[in-house]
XYZ file of C-alpha atoms in Angstrom:
604
model
C 23.168 -9.474 -21.526
C 19.898 -7.401 -21.097
C 20.371 -3.863 -20.263
C 18.668 -2.766 -16.876
C 18.654 0.844 -15.766
C 20.888 -0.504 -12.496
C 22.307 -3.767 -11.756
C 20.227 -6.296 -9.453
C 22.310 -6.486 -6.248
C 24.020 -9.495 -5.207
C 25.378 -10.623 -1.792
C 25.189 -12.774 1.072
C 25.050 -10.504 4.146
C 21.839 -8.234 3.633
C 19.725 -6.750 1.211
C 17.014 -3.718 1.366
C 14.991 -2.239 -1.104
C 12.654 0.541 -0.245
C 10.913 4.066 -1.905
C 13.603 6.059 -0.681
C 17.141 5.988 -0.373
C 17.741 7.333 3.453
C 15.361 4.591 4.423
C 16.945 1.777 2.537
C 20.543 2.999 3.995
C 19.320 3.681 7.516
C 18.195 -0.064 7.440
C 21.053 -1.311 5.989
C 23.023 0.479 8.793
C 20.962 -1.350 11.432
C 21.817 -4.673 9.493
C 25.381 -3.752 9.397
C 25.546 -3.250 12.770
C 24.382 -6.782 13.970
C 20.548 -5.791 13.835
C 18.193 -8.623 11.974
C 15.830 -7.857 9.080
C 12.596 -6.871 11.176
C 14.865 -4.045 13.265
C 15.782 -3.069 9.942
C 12.153 -2.828 8.417
C 11.368 -0.727 11.733
C 14.075 1.297 11.095
C 12.870 1.968 7.728
C 9.597 2.431 8.244
C 10.144 5.358 10.829
C 12.456 6.848 8.489
C 9.735 7.099 5.639
C 7.479 8.852 8.299
C 9.877 11.591 8.422
C 11.460 11.454 4.420
C 8.286 10.566 2.364
C 5.552 12.828 4.446
C 3.406 13.182 1.409
C 3.337 8.984 0.928
C 2.855 8.066 4.636
C 3.130 9.160 8.158
C 2.640 7.783 11.632
C -1.116 8.636 11.650
C -1.467 5.927 9.025
C -1.060 2.119 9.000
C 1.182 -0.515 7.629
C 0.290 -4.431 6.727
C 3.292 -6.836 6.598
C 4.182 -9.991 5.538
C 7.339 -11.824 7.279
C 8.923 -15.243 7.588
C 11.542 -15.750 10.087
C 14.641 -18.212 10.042
C 13.355 -20.080 12.990
C 9.704 -20.449 11.817
C 9.459 -19.568 8.242
C 5.913 -20.190 8.013
C 4.751 -16.984 6.876
C 2.418 -14.167 9.586
C 0.716 -11.418 8.549
C 1.425 -7.928 10.595
C -1.796 -6.600 10.984
C -1.055 -2.896 10.936
C -4.382 -1.504 9.775
C -6.741 -0.039 12.022
C -10.162 -0.117 12.035
C -13.342 2.380 11.802
C -13.922 4.435 14.982
C -17.162 3.448 17.479
C -18.566 6.517 16.482
C -18.247 6.173 12.844
C -22.247 4.679 11.731
C -23.227 4.932 8.104
C -26.379 7.206 10.402
C -24.036 9.878 11.336
C -22.551 10.114 7.540
C -25.771 10.189 5.989
C -27.016 13.105 8.446
C -24.404 15.063 7.451
C -26.109 14.799 4.164
C -23.006 12.725 3.053
C -22.976 9.827 0.471
C -19.259 9.081 0.505
C -16.859 9.018 3.422
C -14.691 12.338 2.399
C -11.171 11.538 0.990
C -9.672 13.890 3.202
C -10.100 15.616 6.493
C -10.660 14.331 10.052
C -13.919 12.357 9.053
C -12.020 10.391 7.008
C -9.593 8.731 9.771
C -9.823 5.653 11.026
C -7.444 4.528 14.307
C -4.019 5.000 13.668
C -1.949 1.898 12.961
C 1.769 2.338 11.559
C 3.389 2.907 14.968
C 1.827 0.159 16.996
C 2.795 -2.012 14.295
C 6.331 -1.317 13.872
C 6.861 -1.398 17.340
C 4.641 -5.008 17.615
C 7.309 -6.428 15.055
C 10.170 -5.338 16.916
C 8.783 -6.501 20.001
C 8.252 -10.248 18.789
C 11.014 -10.488 15.763
C 13.574 -7.910 16.679
C 16.690 -7.797 18.590
C 17.452 -3.934 18.918
C 16.552 -1.753 21.990
C 13.717 0.715 20.807
C 15.756 4.210 21.170
C 18.452 2.610 18.860
C 15.919 1.418 16.436
C 14.295 5.592 16.203
C 17.708 7.131 16.158
C 18.042 7.943 12.278
C 14.119 9.308 12.242
C 14.864 11.141 14.875
C 17.745 12.646 13.455
C 16.361 13.332 10.640
C 13.097 14.838 11.845
C 15.594 17.035 14.177
C 18.078 18.173 12.337
C 16.758 17.984 8.662
C 16.609 16.374 5.518
C 16.502 17.158 1.934
C 12.755 17.080 1.155
C 12.299 15.608 -2.049
C 10.447 17.048 -5.059
C 7.487 15.257 -4.726
C 6.652 16.079 -1.198
C 7.017 19.878 -2.357
C 4.665 19.170 -5.438
C 2.208 18.090 -2.870
C 2.393 20.857 -0.590
C 2.373 22.954 -3.481
C -0.928 21.693 -4.796
C -2.619 21.825 -1.646
C -1.257 25.239 -0.920
C -4.598 27.052 -0.610
C -6.358 24.314 1.610
C -3.382 24.838 4.182
C -3.542 28.688 4.177
C -7.017 28.802 4.265
C -8.573 26.268 5.986
C -5.473 23.895 7.853
C -2.951 26.734 9.470
C -1.637 23.887 11.572
C -0.512 22.557 8.511
C 0.648 25.763 7.288
C 2.444 26.429 9.746
C 4.757 23.375 9.448
C 4.446 23.174 5.343
C 4.388 26.680 4.858
C 6.846 28.359 6.801
C 7.462 31.007 4.962
C 3.990 31.389 3.415
C 4.973 29.437 0.368
C 5.841 25.795 0.020
C 9.519 24.431 0.878
C 12.239 24.474 -2.302
C 12.747 20.705 -3.529
C 15.732 19.370 -2.021
C 16.117 21.977 0.912
C 16.869 20.592 4.280
C 13.410 20.445 5.872
C 13.074 19.595 9.437
C 9.870 18.431 11.793
C 11.069 18.988 15.633
C 7.556 18.290 16.544
C 7.407 14.595 15.523
C 11.126 14.342 16.596
C 9.946 15.357 20.179
C 7.147 12.887 19.867
C 9.667 10.195 19.104
C 12.055 10.867 22.115
C 9.137 11.022 24.030
C 8.235 7.644 23.289
C 11.470 6.426 23.450
C 11.839 7.882 27.245
C 8.311 6.820 28.150
C 9.302 3.276 27.170
C 12.928 3.443 29.341
C 10.592 4.555 32.066
C 8.843 1.249 31.830
C 11.524 -0.744 32.862
C 14.989 -2.212 32.173
C 14.168 -4.899 29.688
C 13.978 -4.534 26.010
C 10.377 -5.712 25.626
C 9.183 -4.009 28.447
C 10.379 -0.654 27.406
C 8.942 -1.496 23.728
C 5.270 -1.960 25.237
C 6.249 1.243 27.408
C 6.026 3.325 24.423
C 2.966 1.192 22.944
C 0.883 2.613 25.918
C 2.080 6.116 25.537
C 1.093 5.839 21.800
C -2.544 3.980 22.630
C -3.313 5.341 25.922
C -1.199 8.085 26.865
C 0.284 11.361 25.281
C -0.447 10.415 21.725
C -3.765 9.385 22.808
C -4.636 12.153 24.498
C -3.763 14.880 21.713
C -5.261 12.655 18.966
C -8.465 12.820 20.824
C -8.395 16.722 21.315
C -7.466 17.702 17.808
C -10.012 15.425 16.298
C -12.914 16.871 17.715
C -11.602 20.162 16.043
C -13.897 20.740 12.878
C -12.183 21.216 9.862
C -12.453 21.360 6.096
C -12.308 18.510 4.417
C -12.950 16.825 0.627
C -16.841 17.657 0.850
C -16.416 21.270 0.870
C -17.362 21.670 4.422
C -16.020 21.822 8.126
C -16.606 18.906 10.021
C -15.478 17.206 13.268
C -13.877 13.701 13.394
C -14.555 10.937 15.304
C -11.323 9.279 16.927
C -11.700 8.766 20.349
C -8.879 7.944 23.132
C -11.219 4.727 23.760
C -10.489 3.935 20.130
C -6.660 4.253 20.294
C -6.735 2.556 23.504
C -9.271 -0.349 22.345
C -7.315 -1.315 19.563
C -3.875 -2.910 19.043
C -1.575 -4.274 16.195
C -1.897 -8.189 15.942
C -0.430 -10.937 13.970
C -2.746 -13.152 11.823
C -2.630 -16.258 9.188
C -1.889 -14.915 5.734
C -3.978 -15.868 2.407
C -1.883 -18.387 0.092
C -1.624 -19.845 -3.309
C 0.111 -22.639 -4.752
C 1.326 -21.527 -7.583
C 4.201 -22.645 -10.198
C 5.430 -24.827 -7.428
C 5.877 -21.839 -5.070
C 3.734 -20.647 -2.543
C 2.697 -17.078 -2.330
C 1.291 -15.425 0.828
C -0.953 -11.996 1.198
C -3.182 -10.398 3.387
C -6.518 -11.843 3.520
C -9.744 -9.924 2.206
C -9.336 -7.413 4.514
C -6.694 -6.376 2.211
C -6.787 -6.307 -1.938
C -4.222 -8.877 -1.714
C -5.634 -12.093 -2.737
C -6.195 -10.224 -6.209
C -2.734 -11.033 -6.986
C -3.607 -14.844 -6.008
C -6.576 -14.795 -7.978
C -5.011 -13.505 -11.181
C -2.422 -16.385 -10.892
C -5.067 -18.706 -10.138
C -7.136 -17.666 -13.754
C -4.100 -17.205 -15.739
C -3.318 -20.959 -14.883
C -6.952 -22.153 -15.660
C -6.445 -19.970 -19.271
C -3.153 -22.015 -19.760
C -4.712 -25.444 -19.157
C -8.164 -24.016 -21.806
C -7.742 -25.420 -25.109
C -9.230 -22.052 -26.264
C -6.169 -20.318 -24.995
C -3.482 -22.703 -25.991
C 0.389 -21.527 -26.638
C -0.597 -18.016 -25.940
C 1.741 -15.800 -26.103
C 3.417 -12.929 -23.552
C 3.300 -15.390 -20.842
C 4.827 -12.694 -18.655
C 1.835 -10.151 -19.422
C 3.779 -8.519 -22.296
C 3.080 -8.558 -25.937
C -0.788 -7.832 -27.263
C -2.360 -10.932 -26.732
C -0.532 -11.413 -23.141
C -1.698 -7.954 -21.893
C -5.134 -8.297 -23.315
C -5.378 -11.923 -21.367
C -4.057 -10.405 -18.279
C -5.801 -7.405 -18.019
C -9.270 -9.286 -18.331
C -8.153 -11.842 -16.057
C -7.437 -8.657 -13.534
C -10.940 -7.319 -14.336
C -12.522 -10.580 -12.844
C -10.706 -10.763 -9.792
C -11.033 -6.818 -9.122
C -15.000 -7.189 -9.575
C -14.596 -10.012 -6.803
C -12.496 -7.953 -4.799
C -15.497 -4.967 -5.191
C -18.227 -7.951 -4.539
C -16.759 -10.084 -1.706
C -13.393 -8.341 0.006
C -13.738 -6.738 3.419
C -13.319 -7.106 7.408
C -15.711 -10.038 7.503
C -16.211 -13.034 9.456
C -17.726 -15.404 6.577
C -15.571 -14.039 3.538
C -15.776 -16.648 1.184
C -12.151 -16.621 0.204
C -11.310 -19.975 0.185
C -13.945 -20.426 -2.840
C -12.535 -17.199 -4.771
C -8.801 -19.044 -4.437
C -10.077 -22.670 -5.742
C -9.199 -24.298 -8.784
C -13.005 -24.843 -9.700
C -13.889 -21.262 -9.293
C -10.903 -19.879 -11.545
C -11.684 -22.503 -14.277
C -15.298 -21.111 -14.047
C -14.252 -17.563 -14.108
C -11.240 -18.063 -16.973
C -14.158 -19.139 -19.198
C -15.631 -15.688 -18.948
C -12.132 -14.274 -20.850
C -12.773 -13.669 -24.371
C -11.066 -11.953 -27.404
C -12.579 -8.552 -26.492
C -11.880 -6.161 -23.868
C -14.729 -6.027 -21.554
C -16.096 -2.954 -19.825
C -18.779 -4.782 -17.553
C -18.233 -5.247 -13.962
C -18.470 -8.735 -13.681
C -18.216 -10.090 -10.053
C -18.922 -14.217 -9.518
C -20.850 -16.312 -7.201
C -18.263 -18.168 -4.974
C -20.241 -21.257 -2.801
C -23.259 -19.790 -4.968
C -23.593 -17.034 -3.170
C -25.098 -14.170 -4.882
C -22.834 -10.705 -5.341
C -23.942 -7.195 -4.432
C -22.055 -4.346 -5.810
C -22.344 -0.718 -4.879
C -25.782 1.110 -6.079
C -23.184 3.637 -8.149
C -21.967 0.183 -10.009
C -24.596 -2.058 -10.096
C -26.331 -1.373 -13.265
C -24.089 -2.743 -16.092
C -25.882 -0.251 -18.823
C -24.662 2.787 -16.605
C -22.671 5.985 -18.056
C -19.457 5.726 -16.882
C -18.899 8.782 -14.019
C -16.981 11.378 -14.911
C -13.352 12.161 -12.877
C -11.958 8.774 -14.205
C -8.405 7.357 -13.270
C -6.705 7.492 -16.622
C -3.882 9.969 -17.670
C -1.912 11.001 -14.762
C -2.827 8.466 -12.367
C 0.153 6.464 -12.204
C 0.456 5.584 -8.820
C 2.935 8.445 -8.091
C 1.372 11.126 -5.777
C -1.956 12.117 -7.324
C -3.731 14.993 -5.021
C -6.396 17.974 -6.016
C -7.144 21.265 -3.896
C -9.186 19.477 -1.517
C -6.600 17.445 -0.313
C -8.194 14.063 -2.009
C -5.577 11.664 -2.844
C -4.877 8.240 -4.683
C -1.923 6.167 -5.019
C 0.416 7.617 -2.005
C 1.949 4.807 -0.694
C 5.907 3.342 0.341
C 7.413 0.252 0.341
C 9.960 -1.806 2.112
C 11.549 -5.245 1.566
C 14.413 -6.471 4.052
C 16.281 -9.523 3.785
C 19.271 -10.604 6.525
C 21.763 -13.209 6.344
C 20.108 -15.556 8.533
C 17.013 -15.700 6.131
C 14.479 -13.735 7.780
C 12.596 -11.672 5.493
C 9.997 -8.890 5.273
C 7.699 -7.296 2.895
C 5.870 -4.107 4.429
C 3.625 -1.448 2.630
C 3.321 1.657 5.346
C 0.877 4.250 3.867
C -1.623 7.027 5.363
C -1.204 9.682 7.030
C -0.079 11.862 4.171
C 0.601 15.455 5.045
C -2.536 16.456 2.908
C -5.035 13.846 4.156
C -5.476 15.954 7.740
C -4.124 18.860 9.266
C -1.128 18.500 10.854
C -1.607 17.920 15.193
C 0.846 20.645 15.981
C 2.169 19.026 19.396
C 3.063 15.712 17.658
C 4.198 16.532 14.056
C 2.011 14.500 11.911
C -1.711 14.435 10.675
C -4.140 11.642 11.078
C -5.043 9.237 7.926
C -7.799 9.142 5.456
C -8.475 5.092 4.856
C -12.057 5.097 5.791
C -12.914 6.712 2.388
C -12.861 2.961 1.099
C -15.973 2.257 2.937
C -19.140 2.510 1.302
C -22.093 3.823 2.691
C -24.333 1.729 1.977
C -25.569 -1.105 4.478
C -25.011 -4.876 3.175
C -22.163 -4.402 1.209
C -18.618 -6.371 2.018
C -16.893 -2.973 2.854
C -19.923 -1.297 4.296
C -18.757 1.066 7.160
C -19.225 -0.403 10.285
C -17.433 0.686 13.446
C -14.400 -1.235 14.726
C -14.316 -3.162 11.190
C -11.130 -2.198 9.115
C -11.581 -0.507 5.463
C -10.773 -2.854 2.601
C -7.234 -1.376 1.711
C -5.298 -1.488 -1.188
C -1.882 -1.918 0.668
C -0.555 -5.220 -0.488
C 2.894 -6.721 0.549
C 4.144 -9.837 -1.152
C 6.073 -12.687 -0.040
C 6.888 -15.997 -1.888
C 8.181 -19.066 -0.504
C 9.760 -22.307 -1.966
C 9.634 -25.482 -0.339
C 8.519 -23.617 3.160
C 11.421 -21.070 2.723
C 10.830 -17.526 1.631
C 12.652 -16.770 -1.394
C 11.251 -13.395 -2.695
C 9.523 -9.960 -0.897
C 8.282 -7.234 -2.973
C 5.656 -4.575 -3.080
C 4.754 -1.403 -4.909
C 2.969 1.957 -3.876
C 0.061 2.729 -6.353
C -3.458 2.382 -4.715
C -5.730 0.043 -7.158
C -2.575 -0.694 -9.246
C -0.696 -2.491 -6.437
C -1.143 -6.399 -7.168
C -1.621 -5.474 -11.104
C 1.633 -3.999 -11.240
C 2.742 -6.926 -8.679
C 1.300 -9.645 -11.094
C 3.736 -8.346 -13.687
C 6.777 -8.682 -12.069
C 5.829 -11.849 -10.186
C 4.883 -13.522 -13.868
C 8.192 -11.720 -15.272
C 10.395 -12.700 -12.519
C 8.994 -16.072 -10.924
C 7.219 -17.071 -14.523
C 9.673 -16.046 -17.402
C 12.832 -15.993 -15.342
C 14.038 -12.450 -15.532
C 16.099 -11.021 -12.760
C 14.780 -8.794 -10.435
C 15.976 -5.494 -11.999
C 15.127 -6.420 -15.242
C 11.428 -7.431 -14.170
C 11.004 -4.015 -12.651
C 12.265 -1.983 -15.611
C 10.211 -3.621 -18.310
C 7.070 -1.721 -19.096
C 4.220 -1.335 -17.225
C 0.643 -1.079 -18.009
C -2.652 -1.598 -15.467
C -6.509 -1.570 -16.306
C -8.839 1.338 -14.986
C -12.359 -0.859 -15.958
C -13.159 -1.517 -12.086
C -14.214 0.827 -9.232
C -11.970 2.944 -7.579
C -10.784 2.250 -3.706
C -10.489 6.079 -2.995
C -12.866 9.050 -3.519
C -14.449 9.700 -5.516
C -14.959 6.169 -6.159
C -15.043 6.210 -10.328
C -14.615 3.731 -12.725
C -13.615 3.927 -16.511
C -14.922 1.078 -18.672
C -12.366 -0.363 -20.976
C -9.701 1.601 -19.673
C -6.237 0.727 -19.984
C -3.279 2.688 -18.935
C 0.246 1.875 -20.602
C 4.057 2.864 -21.013
C 4.526 3.959 -24.257
C 7.869 1.196 -24.609
C 5.024 -1.028 -24.734
C 4.960 -0.478 -28.470
C 2.981 0.933 -30.897
C 2.170 -2.147 -32.741
C 0.890 -3.655 -29.653
C -0.873 -0.714 -28.256
C -2.748 -0.496 -31.499
C -4.099 -4.193 -31.401
C -5.241 -3.531 -27.648
C -7.167 -0.656 -29.261
C -8.492 -2.840 -32.190
C -9.410 -5.458 -29.125
C -11.930 -2.898 -27.768
C -9.243 -1.292 -24.530
C -9.672 2.394 -24.252
C -5.801 3.171 -24.143
C -4.099 5.474 -22.105
C -0.586 6.193 -23.033
C 0.930 7.506 -20.017
C 4.564 8.434 -21.083
C 7.703 5.491 -21.418
C 8.818 5.608 -17.486
C 5.725 6.350 -15.205
C 3.876 3.242 -14.031
C 4.897 1.546 -10.904
C 7.480 1.857 -8.033
C 8.566 -2.215 -7.328
C 10.804 -2.830 -4.810
C 12.086 -6.519 -4.183
C 14.862 -8.457 -2.111
C 15.064 -12.109 -2.809
C 17.221 -15.570 -1.367
C 18.126 -18.532 -2.978
C 17.895 -21.258 -0.413
C 20.167 -23.257 -2.311
C 23.155 -20.908 -2.232
C 22.413 -18.141 0.261
C 22.810 -15.825 -2.121
C 20.676 -12.680 -1.611
C 19.483 -10.130 -4.306
C 17.774 -6.593 -4.433
C 16.071 -4.167 -6.600
C 14.188 -1.089 -7.133
C 12.434 0.948 -9.532
C 14.115 3.625 -11.328
C 10.605 5.795 -12.068
C 10.372 8.760 -10.051
C 14.012 8.690 -9.346
C 13.823 7.723 -5.596
C 13.344 4.226 -4.917
C 16.906 2.273 -3.929
C 18.163 -0.652 -3.236
C 21.238 -1.310 -1.249
C 23.196 -4.460 0.199
C 26.282 -6.581 -0.184
């Protein structure tokens, strides 16, 4: 028997895995009382706003991939809000900015998370809104033990709050200093916001759907939109070092709503892997799987070891494949009407790209030419002979909270997976609206997000800033189907690392046959040899960050291949959650990452 840090849970009633035990148990309580997976996931989503405020918030966003028992065809829930109407490249350039700031009001897109959770609840849930919101209201009103990660984040930006963001200081520095880890912390203003959403929903009608629509109107057109628009106009310090007002208006909130979309899919290993389309980075996972298959089919890479992304050769080849997929992300991914995604996912393109993988680590950014198109990269990364910028993403950037004194943040995200006894399944990755992303709106108890930092302030790129366009987000939930039925939901926080860590998990679990917890516990690693999605958008050519447990022999061999290896500690990379269902037996399972001592799976 292989030792794992926790058991892989198994049962037949329901399973939940999330990045916080209170969210997991709140969702499980919904299942216990007759709710389905979508009621439970929405409940967990609102609880995560309260208990992981440094990782997500109501002003952020959430994409999800879902499959229902009645109609298991996967669908994507689009909870990623777009750039405001006033967010033009010219506006930022007129302010003397070359990049969208990583924090502050200027970086805000339209808040998408709350409307998306409500849309999920309306279309696929069964519970009344107030019942779903009850746990989150309770934790916001009465308090919850504030996790140490949130306290560390608050301490890091204490000076910013005290000197420039007084409304954030009033909420998070109540005694003039950060809270104590695990001390009870309440956010009554957000409890009031949720109570009012529920009340305005109930005033809209007696039916469940009518009440949810009433709450959506209150969010997009009512009191929430009014407060957001008013506060956004007030100048505040951002990571550029200057004070700027935001660009969000009431019209921006009223003109956008969450929606349903078709996923991007890949047939792999007899399974269907479903992700968001190329407005998110999800197809990186699909491209990487296709490239690895192309390598397996190559006579030059016959009989390679480490088919689960482990071992010196396995790590090397998988890292080189990821670099190619992430280079394509930089050149081709974005919220575009003419995305070359079908070509990017084709077997022919994968074979062409796999031929670039060699014995030595590449430090070049090498996007391909799908459909014969000529790739274009941002000016900062277009020169292959350039010197690597400073401020790279090696040691310390482990996917856990990474924030500096200006509020710039990388890798802060949550995740929740749920499967119920009927076979409904969802993978959702809430993020944005972190407590450190923007000043707190005092009347609402939350702040705006900073996802616009993923746009480039250059014309003609796949992810150029355009009003009404979604930023090319890193948020990347995953759903896997066998014979058209959902069998696995998984995901991880970690910014640019999300699909890298998920690739390792998928290779280990679905490729090498490891159970959920074993695949989650196995030594993790990721490459940093590509442009980062977060301000200041730097790159570390040849960079490879590994957990020490990979082993000195393998690490030394990787260094001899030209990888610049950063040892990050034995248990530091990845925050995977996963739930699964065996369609033959109906047995459900779940696992959760032990790193950070916060993720938790529950079920029976």
